Short mmCIF file of C-alpha atoms and ligand atoms in Angstrom, two decimals:
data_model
loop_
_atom_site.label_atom_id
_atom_site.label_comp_id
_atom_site.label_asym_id
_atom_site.label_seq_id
_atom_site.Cartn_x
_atom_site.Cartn_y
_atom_site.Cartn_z
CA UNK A 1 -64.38 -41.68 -42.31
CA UNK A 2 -64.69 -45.24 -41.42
CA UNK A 3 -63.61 -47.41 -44.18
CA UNK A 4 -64.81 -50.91 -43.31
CA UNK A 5 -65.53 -53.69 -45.99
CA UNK A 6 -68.95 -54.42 -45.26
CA UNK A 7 -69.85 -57.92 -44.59
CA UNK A 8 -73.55 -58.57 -45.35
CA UNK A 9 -75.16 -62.21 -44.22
CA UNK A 10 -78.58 -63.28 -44.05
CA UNK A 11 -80.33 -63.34 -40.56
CA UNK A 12 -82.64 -65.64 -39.65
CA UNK A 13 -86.24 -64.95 -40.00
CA UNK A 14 -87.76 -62.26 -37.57
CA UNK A 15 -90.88 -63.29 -35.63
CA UNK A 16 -93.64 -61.26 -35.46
CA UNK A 17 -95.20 -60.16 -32.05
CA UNK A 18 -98.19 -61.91 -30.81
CA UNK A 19 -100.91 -60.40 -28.79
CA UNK A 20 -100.50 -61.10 -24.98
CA UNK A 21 -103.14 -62.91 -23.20
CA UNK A 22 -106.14 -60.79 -22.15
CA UNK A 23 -105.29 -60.51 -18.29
CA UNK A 24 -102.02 -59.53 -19.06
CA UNK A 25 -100.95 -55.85 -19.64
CA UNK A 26 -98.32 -57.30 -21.88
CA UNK A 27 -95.78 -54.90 -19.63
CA UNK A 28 -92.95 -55.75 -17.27
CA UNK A 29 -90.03 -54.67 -15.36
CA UNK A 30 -86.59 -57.06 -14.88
CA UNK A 31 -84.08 -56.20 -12.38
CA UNK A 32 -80.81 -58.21 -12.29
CA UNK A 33 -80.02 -60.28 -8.90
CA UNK A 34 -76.13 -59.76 -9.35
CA UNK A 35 -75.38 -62.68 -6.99
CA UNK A 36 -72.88 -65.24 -7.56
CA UNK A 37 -75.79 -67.42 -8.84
CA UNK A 38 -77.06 -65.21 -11.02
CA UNK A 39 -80.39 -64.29 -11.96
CA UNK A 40 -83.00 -61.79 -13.45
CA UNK A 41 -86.44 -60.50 -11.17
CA UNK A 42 -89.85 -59.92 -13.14
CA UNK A 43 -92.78 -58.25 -12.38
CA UNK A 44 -95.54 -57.75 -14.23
CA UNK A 45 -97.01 -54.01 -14.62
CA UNK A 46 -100.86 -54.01 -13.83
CA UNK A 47 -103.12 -51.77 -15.75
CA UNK A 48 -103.07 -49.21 -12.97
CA UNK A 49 -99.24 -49.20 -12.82
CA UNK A 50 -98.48 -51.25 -9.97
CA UNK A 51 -96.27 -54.53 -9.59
CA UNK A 52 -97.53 -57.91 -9.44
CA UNK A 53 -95.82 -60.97 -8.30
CA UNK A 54 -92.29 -61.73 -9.57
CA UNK A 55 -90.18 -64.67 -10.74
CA UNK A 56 -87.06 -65.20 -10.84
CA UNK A 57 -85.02 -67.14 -13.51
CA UNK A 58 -81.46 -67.93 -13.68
CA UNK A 59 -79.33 -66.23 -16.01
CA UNK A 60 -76.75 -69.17 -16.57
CA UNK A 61 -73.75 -66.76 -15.44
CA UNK A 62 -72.04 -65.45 -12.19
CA UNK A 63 -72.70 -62.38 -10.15
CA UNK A 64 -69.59 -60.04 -8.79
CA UNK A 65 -69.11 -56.79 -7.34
CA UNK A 66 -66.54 -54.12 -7.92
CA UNK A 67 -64.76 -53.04 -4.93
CA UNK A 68 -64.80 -49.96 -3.15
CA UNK A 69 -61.85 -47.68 -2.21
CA UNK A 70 -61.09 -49.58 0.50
CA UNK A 71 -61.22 -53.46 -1.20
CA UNK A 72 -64.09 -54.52 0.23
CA UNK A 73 -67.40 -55.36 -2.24
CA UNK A 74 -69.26 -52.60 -3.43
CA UNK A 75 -72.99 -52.42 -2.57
CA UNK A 76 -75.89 -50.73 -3.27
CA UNK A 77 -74.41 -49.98 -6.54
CA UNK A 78 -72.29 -53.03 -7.02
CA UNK A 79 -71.53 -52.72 -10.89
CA UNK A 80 -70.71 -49.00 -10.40
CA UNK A 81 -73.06 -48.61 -13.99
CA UNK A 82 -76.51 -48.21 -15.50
CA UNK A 83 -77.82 -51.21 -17.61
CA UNK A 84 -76.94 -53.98 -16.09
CA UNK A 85 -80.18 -55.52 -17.66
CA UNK A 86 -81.84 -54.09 -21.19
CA UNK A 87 -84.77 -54.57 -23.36
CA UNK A 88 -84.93 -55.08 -27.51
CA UNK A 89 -88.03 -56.13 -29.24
CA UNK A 90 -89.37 -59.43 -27.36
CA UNK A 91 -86.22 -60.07 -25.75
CA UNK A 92 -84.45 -59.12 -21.84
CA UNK A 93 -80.35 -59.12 -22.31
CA UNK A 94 -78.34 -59.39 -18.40
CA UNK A 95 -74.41 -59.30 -17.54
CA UNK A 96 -72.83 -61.97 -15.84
CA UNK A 97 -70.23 -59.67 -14.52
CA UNK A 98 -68.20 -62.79 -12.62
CA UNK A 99 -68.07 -64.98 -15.34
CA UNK A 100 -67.40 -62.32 -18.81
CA UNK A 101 -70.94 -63.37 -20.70
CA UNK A 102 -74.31 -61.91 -21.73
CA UNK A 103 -77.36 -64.01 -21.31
CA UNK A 104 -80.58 -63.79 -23.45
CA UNK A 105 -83.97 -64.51 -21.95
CA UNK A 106 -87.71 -64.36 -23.89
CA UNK A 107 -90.40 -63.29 -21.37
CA UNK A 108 -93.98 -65.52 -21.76
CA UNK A 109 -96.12 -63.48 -23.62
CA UNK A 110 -99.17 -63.99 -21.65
CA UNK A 111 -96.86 -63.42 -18.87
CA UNK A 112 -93.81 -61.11 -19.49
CA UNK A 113 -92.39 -61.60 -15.87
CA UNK A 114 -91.35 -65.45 -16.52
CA UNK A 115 -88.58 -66.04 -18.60
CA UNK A 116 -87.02 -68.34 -20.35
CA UNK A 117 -83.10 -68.70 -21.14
CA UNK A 118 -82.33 -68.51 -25.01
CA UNK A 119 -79.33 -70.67 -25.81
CA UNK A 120 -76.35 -70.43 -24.12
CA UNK A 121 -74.82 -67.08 -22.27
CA UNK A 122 -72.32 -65.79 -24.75
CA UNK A 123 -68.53 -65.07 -23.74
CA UNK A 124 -67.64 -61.68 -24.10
CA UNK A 125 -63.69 -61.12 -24.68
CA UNK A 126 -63.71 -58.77 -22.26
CA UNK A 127 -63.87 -58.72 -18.22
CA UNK A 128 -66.61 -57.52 -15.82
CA UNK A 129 -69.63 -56.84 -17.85
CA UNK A 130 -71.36 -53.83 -16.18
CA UNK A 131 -73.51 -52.49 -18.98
CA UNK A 132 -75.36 -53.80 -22.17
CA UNK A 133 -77.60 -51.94 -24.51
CA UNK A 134 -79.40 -53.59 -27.52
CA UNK A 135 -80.82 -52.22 -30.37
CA UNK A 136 -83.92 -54.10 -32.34
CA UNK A 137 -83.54 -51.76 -35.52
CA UNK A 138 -79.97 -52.80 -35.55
CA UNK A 139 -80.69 -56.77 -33.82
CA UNK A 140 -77.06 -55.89 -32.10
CA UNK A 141 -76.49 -56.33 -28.33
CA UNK A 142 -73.68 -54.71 -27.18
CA UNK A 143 -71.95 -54.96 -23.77
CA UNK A 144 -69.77 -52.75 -21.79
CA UNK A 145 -66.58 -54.12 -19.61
CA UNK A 146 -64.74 -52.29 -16.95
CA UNK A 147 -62.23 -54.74 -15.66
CA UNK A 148 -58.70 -55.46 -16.73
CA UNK A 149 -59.71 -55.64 -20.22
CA UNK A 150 -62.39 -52.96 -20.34
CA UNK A 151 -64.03 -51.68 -23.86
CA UNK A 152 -67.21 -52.66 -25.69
CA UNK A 153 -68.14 -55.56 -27.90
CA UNK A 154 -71.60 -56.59 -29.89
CA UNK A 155 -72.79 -59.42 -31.61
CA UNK A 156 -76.48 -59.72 -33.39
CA UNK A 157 -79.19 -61.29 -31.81
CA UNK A 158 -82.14 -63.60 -33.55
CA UNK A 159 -84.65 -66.21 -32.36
CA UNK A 160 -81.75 -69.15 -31.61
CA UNK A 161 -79.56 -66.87 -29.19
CA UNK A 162 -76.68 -64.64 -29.24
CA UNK A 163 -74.02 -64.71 -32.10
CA UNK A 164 -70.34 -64.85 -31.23
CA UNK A 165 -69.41 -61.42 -29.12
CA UNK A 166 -66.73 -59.28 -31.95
CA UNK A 167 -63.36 -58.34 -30.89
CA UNK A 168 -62.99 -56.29 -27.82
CA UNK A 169 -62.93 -52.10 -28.52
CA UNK A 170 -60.66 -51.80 -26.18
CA UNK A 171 -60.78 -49.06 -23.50
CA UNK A 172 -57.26 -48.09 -21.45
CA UNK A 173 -58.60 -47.50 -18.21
CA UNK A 174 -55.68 -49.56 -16.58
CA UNK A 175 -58.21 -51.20 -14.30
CA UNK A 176 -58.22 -54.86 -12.25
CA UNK A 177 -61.11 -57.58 -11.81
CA UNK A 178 -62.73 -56.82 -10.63
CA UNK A 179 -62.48 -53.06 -10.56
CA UNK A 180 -62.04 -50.77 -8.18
CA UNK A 181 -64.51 -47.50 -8.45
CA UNK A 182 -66.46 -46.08 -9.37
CA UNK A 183 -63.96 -43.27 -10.66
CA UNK A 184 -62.22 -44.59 -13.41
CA UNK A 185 -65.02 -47.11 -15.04
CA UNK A 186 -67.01 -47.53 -17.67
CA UNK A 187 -70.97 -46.11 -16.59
CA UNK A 188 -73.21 -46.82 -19.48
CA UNK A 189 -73.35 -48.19 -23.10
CA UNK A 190 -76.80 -47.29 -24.55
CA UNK A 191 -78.09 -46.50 -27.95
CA UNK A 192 -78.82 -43.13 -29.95
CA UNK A 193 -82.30 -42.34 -30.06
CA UNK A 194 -82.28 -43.79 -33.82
CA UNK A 195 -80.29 -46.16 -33.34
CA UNK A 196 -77.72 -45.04 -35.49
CA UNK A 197 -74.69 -45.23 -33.10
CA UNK A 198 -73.85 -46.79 -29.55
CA UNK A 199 -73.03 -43.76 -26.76
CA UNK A 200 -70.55 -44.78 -23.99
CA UNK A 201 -70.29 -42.76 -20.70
CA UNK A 202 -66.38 -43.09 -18.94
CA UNK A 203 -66.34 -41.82 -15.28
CA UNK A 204 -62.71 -40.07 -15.12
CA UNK A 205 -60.15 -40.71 -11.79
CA UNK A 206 -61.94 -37.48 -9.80
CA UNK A 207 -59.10 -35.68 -11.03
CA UNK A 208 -58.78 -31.98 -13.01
CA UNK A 209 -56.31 -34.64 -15.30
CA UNK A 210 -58.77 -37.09 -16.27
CA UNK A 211 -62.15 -36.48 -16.43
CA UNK A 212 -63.31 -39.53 -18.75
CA UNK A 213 -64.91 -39.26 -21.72
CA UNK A 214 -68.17 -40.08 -23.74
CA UNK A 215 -67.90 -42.05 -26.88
CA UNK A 216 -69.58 -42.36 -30.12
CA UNK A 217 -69.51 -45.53 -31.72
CA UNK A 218 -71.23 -45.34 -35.12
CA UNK A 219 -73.56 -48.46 -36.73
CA UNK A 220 -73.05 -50.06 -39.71
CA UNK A 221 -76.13 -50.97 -41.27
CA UNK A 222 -75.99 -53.66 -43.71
CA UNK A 223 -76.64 -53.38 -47.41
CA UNK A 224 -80.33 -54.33 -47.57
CA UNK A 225 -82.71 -54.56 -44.29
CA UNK A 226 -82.19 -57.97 -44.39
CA UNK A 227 -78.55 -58.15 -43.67
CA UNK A 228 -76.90 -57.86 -40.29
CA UNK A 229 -75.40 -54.35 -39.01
CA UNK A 230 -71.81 -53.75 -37.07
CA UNK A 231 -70.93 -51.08 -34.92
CA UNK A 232 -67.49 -49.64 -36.18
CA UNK A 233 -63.93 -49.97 -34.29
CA UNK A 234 -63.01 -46.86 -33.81
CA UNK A 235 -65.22 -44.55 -32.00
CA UNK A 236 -65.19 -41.04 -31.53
CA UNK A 237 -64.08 -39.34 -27.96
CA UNK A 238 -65.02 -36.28 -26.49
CA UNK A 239 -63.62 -34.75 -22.83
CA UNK A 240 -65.89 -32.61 -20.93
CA UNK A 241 -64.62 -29.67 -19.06
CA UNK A 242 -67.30 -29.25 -16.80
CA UNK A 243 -67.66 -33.02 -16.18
CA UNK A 244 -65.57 -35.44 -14.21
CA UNK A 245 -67.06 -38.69 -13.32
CA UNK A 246 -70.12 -39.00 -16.22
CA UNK A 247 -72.21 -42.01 -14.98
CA UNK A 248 -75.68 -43.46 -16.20
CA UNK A 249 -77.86 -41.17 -18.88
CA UNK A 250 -81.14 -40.96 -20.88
CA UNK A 251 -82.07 -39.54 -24.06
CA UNK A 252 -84.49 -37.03 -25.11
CA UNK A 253 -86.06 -38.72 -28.47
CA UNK A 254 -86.83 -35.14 -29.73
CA UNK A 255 -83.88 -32.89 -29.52
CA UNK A 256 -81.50 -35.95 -29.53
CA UNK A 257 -79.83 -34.51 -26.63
CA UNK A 258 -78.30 -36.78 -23.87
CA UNK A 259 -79.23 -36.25 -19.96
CA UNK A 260 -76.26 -37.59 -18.39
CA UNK A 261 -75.65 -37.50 -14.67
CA UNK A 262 -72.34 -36.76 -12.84
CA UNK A 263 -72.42 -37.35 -9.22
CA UNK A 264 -70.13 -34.45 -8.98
CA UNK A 265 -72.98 -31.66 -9.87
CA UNK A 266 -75.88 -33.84 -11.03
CA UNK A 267 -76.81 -33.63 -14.79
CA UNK A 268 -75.11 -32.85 -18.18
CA UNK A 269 -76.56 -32.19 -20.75
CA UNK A 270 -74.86 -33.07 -24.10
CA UNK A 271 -75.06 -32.65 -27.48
CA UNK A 272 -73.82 -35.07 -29.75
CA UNK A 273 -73.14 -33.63 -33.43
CA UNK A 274 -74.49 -35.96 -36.62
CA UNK A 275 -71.64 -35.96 -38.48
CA UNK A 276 -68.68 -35.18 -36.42
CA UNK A 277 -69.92 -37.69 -33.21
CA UNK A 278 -68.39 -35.08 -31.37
CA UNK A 279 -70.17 -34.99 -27.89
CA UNK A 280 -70.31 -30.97 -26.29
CA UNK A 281 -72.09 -30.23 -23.11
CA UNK A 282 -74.84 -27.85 -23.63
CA UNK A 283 -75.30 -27.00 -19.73
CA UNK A 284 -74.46 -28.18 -16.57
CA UNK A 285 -77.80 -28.73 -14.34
CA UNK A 286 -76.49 -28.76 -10.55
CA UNK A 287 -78.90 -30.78 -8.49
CA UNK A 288 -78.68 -28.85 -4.83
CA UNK A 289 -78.49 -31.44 -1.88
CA UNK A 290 -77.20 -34.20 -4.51
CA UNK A 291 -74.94 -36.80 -3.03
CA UNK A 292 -73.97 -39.15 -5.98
CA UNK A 293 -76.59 -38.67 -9.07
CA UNK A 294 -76.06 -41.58 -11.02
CA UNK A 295 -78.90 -42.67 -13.07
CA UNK A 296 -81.50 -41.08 -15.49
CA UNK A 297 -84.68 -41.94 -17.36
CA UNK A 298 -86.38 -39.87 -20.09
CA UNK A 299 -90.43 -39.51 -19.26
CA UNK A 300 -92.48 -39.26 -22.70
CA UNK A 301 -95.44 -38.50 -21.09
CA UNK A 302 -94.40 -35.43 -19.26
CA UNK A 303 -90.94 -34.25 -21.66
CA UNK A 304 -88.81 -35.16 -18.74
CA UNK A 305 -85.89 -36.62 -16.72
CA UNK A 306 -86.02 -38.75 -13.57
CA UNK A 307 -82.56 -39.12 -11.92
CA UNK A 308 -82.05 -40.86 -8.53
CA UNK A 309 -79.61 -40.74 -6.07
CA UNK A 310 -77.62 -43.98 -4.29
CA UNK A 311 -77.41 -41.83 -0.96
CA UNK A 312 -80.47 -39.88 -0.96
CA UNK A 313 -84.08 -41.52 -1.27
CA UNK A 314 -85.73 -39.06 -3.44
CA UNK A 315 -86.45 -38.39 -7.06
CA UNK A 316 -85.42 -35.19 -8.73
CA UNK A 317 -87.15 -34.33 -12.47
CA UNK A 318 -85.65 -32.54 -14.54
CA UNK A 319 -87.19 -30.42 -17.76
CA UNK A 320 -86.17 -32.25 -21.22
CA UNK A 321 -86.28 -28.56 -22.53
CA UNK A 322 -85.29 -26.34 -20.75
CA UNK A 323 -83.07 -28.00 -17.65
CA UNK A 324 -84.82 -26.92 -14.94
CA UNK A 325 -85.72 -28.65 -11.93
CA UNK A 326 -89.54 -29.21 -11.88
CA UNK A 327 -89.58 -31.76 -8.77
CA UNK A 328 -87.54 -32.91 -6.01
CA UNK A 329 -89.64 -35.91 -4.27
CA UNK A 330 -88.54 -37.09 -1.16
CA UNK A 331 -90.10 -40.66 -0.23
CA UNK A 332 -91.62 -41.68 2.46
CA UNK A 333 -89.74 -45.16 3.06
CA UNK A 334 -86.68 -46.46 4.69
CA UNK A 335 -84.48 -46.74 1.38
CA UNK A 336 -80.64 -45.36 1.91
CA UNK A 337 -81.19 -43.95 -2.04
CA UNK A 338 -82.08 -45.35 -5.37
CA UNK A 339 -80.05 -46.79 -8.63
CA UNK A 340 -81.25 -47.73 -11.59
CA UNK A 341 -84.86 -46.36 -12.56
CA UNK A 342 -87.50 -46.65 -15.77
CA UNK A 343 -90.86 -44.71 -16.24
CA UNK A 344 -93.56 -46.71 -17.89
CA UNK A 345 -96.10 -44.45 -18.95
CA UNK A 346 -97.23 -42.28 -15.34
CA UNK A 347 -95.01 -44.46 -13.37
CA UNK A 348 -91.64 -44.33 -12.08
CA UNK A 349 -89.94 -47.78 -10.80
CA UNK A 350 -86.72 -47.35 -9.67
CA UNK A 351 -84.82 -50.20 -7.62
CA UNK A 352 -83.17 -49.60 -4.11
CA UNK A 353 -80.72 -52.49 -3.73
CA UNK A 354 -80.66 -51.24 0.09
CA UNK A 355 -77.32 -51.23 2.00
CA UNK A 356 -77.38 -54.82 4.24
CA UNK A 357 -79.65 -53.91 6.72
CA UNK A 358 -82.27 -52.26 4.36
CA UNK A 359 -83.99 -54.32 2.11
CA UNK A 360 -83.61 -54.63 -2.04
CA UNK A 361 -86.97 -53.03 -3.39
CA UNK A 362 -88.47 -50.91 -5.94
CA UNK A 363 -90.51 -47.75 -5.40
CA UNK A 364 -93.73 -47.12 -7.35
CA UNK A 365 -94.00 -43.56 -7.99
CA UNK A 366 -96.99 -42.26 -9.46
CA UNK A 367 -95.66 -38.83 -11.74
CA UNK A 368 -99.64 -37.10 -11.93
CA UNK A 369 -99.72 -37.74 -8.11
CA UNK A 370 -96.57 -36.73 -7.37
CA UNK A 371 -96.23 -39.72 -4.75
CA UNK A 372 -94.98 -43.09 -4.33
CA UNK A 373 -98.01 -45.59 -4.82
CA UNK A 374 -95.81 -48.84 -4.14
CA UNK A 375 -92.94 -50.35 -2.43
CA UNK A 376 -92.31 -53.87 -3.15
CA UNK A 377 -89.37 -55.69 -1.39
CA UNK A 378 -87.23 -57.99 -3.64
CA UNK A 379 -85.77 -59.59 -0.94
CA UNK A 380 -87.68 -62.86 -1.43
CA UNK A 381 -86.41 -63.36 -4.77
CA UNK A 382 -83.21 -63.33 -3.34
CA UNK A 383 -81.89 -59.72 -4.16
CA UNK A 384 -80.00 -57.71 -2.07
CA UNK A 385 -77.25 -54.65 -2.07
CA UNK A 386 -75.80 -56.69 -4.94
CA UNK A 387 -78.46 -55.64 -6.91
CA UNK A 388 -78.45 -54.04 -10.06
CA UNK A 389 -80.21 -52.66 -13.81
CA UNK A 390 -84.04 -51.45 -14.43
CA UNK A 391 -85.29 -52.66 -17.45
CA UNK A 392 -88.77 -52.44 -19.21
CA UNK A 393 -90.76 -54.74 -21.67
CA UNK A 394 -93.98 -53.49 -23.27
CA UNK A 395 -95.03 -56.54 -25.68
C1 NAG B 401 -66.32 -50.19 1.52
O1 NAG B 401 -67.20 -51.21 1.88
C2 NAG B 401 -67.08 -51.62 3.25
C3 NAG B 401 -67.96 -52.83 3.43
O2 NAG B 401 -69.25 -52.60 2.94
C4 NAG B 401 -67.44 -50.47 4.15
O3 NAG B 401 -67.31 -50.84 5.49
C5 NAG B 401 -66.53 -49.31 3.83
O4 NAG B 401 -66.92 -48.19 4.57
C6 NAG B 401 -66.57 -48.96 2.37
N1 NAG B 401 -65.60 -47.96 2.06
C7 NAG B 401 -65.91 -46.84 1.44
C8 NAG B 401 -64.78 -45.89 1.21
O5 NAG B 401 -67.04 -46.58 1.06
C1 NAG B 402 -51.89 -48.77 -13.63
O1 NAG B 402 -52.22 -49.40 -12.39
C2 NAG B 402 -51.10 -49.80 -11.63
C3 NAG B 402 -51.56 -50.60 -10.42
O2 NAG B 402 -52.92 -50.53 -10.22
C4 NAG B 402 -50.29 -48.58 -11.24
O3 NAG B 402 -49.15 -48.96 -10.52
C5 NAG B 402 -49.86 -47.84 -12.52
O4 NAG B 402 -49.22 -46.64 -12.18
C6 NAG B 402 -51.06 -47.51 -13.39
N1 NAG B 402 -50.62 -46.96 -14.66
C7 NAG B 402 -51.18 -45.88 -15.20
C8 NAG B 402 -50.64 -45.45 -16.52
O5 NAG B 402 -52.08 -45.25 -14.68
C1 NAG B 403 -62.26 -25.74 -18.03
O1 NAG B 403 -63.15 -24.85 -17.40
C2 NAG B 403 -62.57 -23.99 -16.45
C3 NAG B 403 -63.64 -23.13 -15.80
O2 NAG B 403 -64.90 -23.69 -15.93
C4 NAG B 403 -61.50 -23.15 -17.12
O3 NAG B 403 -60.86 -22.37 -16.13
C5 NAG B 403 -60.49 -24.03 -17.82
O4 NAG B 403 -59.58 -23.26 -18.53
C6 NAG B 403 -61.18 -25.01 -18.77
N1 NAG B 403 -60.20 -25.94 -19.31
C7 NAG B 403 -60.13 -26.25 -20.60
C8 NAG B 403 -59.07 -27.23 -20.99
O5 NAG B 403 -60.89 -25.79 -21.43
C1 NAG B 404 -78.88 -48.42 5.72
O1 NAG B 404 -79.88 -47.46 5.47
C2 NAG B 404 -80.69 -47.20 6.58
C3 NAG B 404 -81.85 -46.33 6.14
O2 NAG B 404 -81.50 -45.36 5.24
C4 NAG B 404 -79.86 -46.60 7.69
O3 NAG B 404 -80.65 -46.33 8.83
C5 NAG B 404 -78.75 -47.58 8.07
O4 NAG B 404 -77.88 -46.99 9.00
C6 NAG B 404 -77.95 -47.98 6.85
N1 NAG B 404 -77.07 -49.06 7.18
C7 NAG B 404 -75.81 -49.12 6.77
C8 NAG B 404 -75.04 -50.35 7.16
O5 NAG B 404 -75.30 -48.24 6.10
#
């Protein structure tokens, strides 16, 4: 049992949300530039699903890569994670991997693609930010690191910016900065369904020895709603046998149960237990043809599981219920594979950083058609194989 004192101070007042303007859907997708001047993408979502025109808007930090096995920079999948930019309430939340902060940005509300930096970026005491999840029940933002000092720390988040990033949870994965991977690095920090605790996914070394782990981190919610939560210290670890190298996941909001790829197989599926935070894996869903399975997002409107590949260009769903494959859809464009993905109602978008010669762009995939509907370079905003994180607004 966690026996913190509980600290309980007043946040500022909460803003309500305002209607967008009338030739706005109100919806809009962010993907984060990861280059050394570093920035976040936005498109708007037209009514029929498809991207508009972008912006782009500085995040006030500093892009870096991980390396690869052999030293050089990593790319596509430079952060060697899922997240690298997240959504809570009104606000987008992005890792400055090369210089250890978090920025906050407030999309336009009669245009959610342009953005607008809140404050300052806040310094994490951590190093290489790869993930960050944020929670508007909670108003806490927390933020993964996989570097030399790798672990998890929050702060709360109200209209004037980020607060000042807690103590570092510290995670002993004996890494460098920037890392080398992506065995042996944080994946993902994302929230419970109810909020009620942050889940961490730890890729093990690729060895029978170490095969990572998933952690629980419980909230503390304050003693009235008014009063700002904390997640706890200590979190709870669980080793898969059966996993090895758990990467980015997705939730299903009814059973609870967490979708969480492993480029070894393709998807686990977990269980995490209310009381205990105990994490078990409830079955093992091996993806045939899979190369390196990496990222997941839950679909509402059909009770399913989108996962993409960084080495093959298709997009595999997977049933919420039951674990079976219900669609393997190759696409018909010139993408080495895909990263980081989010379905908006009967749309897919999931972002191909490309590899150098292919360009950074995100594939439109229309689920009731079963086919892609869009392909939308990024490349004039700037993004390339450095880029990273698929994040949604809805205002
Ligand atoms: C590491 O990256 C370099 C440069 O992109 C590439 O030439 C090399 O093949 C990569 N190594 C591995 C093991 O992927
Ligand atoms: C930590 O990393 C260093 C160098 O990267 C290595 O020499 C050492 O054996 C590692 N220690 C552990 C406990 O893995
Ligand atoms: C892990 O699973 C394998 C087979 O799936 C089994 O042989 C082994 O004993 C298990 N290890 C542990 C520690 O449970
Ligand atoms: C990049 O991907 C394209 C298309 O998948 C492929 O033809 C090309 O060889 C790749 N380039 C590199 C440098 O890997």
């Amino acid at each position: 049992m966690y026996l913190g004192i509980k600290i309980c101070f007043l946040l500022a007042a909460w803003s309500v949300n305002a209607r967008p303007g009338s030739h706005s859907t109100g919806k809009a997708v962010y993907v984060l530039t990861n280059n050394a001047n570093n920035a976040v993408i936005g498109l708007p979502i037209y009514k029929n699903g498809l991207l508009g025109e972008g912006q782009v808007t500085t995040t006030g930090g500093t892009g870096q890569n991980g390396l690869n096995s052999t030293q050089d920079p990593a790319g596509p999948d430079s952060l060697f994670s899922q997240g690298a930019v997240a959504v809570a309430g009104q606000y987008v939340f992005a890792v400055n991997p090369g210089s250890n902060t978090i920025s906050m940005l407030k999309p336009d509300h009669a245009n959610p693609s342009k953005l607008t930096l809140v404050g300052q970026p806040a310094l994490i005491p951590g190093d290489f930010p790869n993930s960050v999840a944020a929670s508007s029940k909670s108003r806490l933002v927390c933020v993964g690191t996989t570097g030399t000092r790798a672990g998890v720390s929050c702060t709360t988040y109200g209209h004037g910016g980020l607060g000042k990033m807690d103590e570092l949870r510290l995670f002993e994965l004996n890494q460098s900065t920037p890392p080398i991977g992506p065995p042996n690095t944080l994946s993902h920090v994302f929230f419970s369904a109810d909020e009620s605790a942050l889940f961490v996914a730890v890729k093990g070394d690729g060895s029978t020895n170490n095969l990572g782990f998933f952690s629980v981190f419980p909230v503390q919610y304050g003693c009235t709603s008014d009063t700002a939560a904390s997640l706890v210290r200590e979190d709870v670890r669980s080793s898969l046998n059966g996993t090895g190298l758990l990467f980015g996941a997705t939730i299903s909001p009814d059973s609870g149960r967490v979708f969480a790829t492993d480029p070894g197989f393709g998807v686990a599926v977990l269980e995490v237990e209310r009381h205990t935070h105990k994490a078990a894996l409830v079955s093992r869903v091996v993806v045939p043809g899979q190369a390196a399975i990496c990222w997941a997002a839950y679909s509402a409107e059909t009770d399913s599981v989108f996962v993409t590949d960084v080495a093959v260009n298709r997009l595999v769903e997977i049933d919420a219920n039951d674990g079976s494959i219900l669609l393997t859809a190759n696409l018909p464009n010139d993408d080495p594979g895909l990263i980081d993905l989010q379905v908006v109602g009967t749309h897919v978008y999931a972002l191909s950083p490309g590899n150098g010669t292919t360009e950074a762009a995100i594939t439109v995939f229309d689920i009731g058609k079963e086919q892609q509907v869009q392909h939308v370079s990024l490349a004039k905003f700037g993004a390339n194989r450095n880029a990273m994180g698929m994040a949604y607004i809805d205002l």
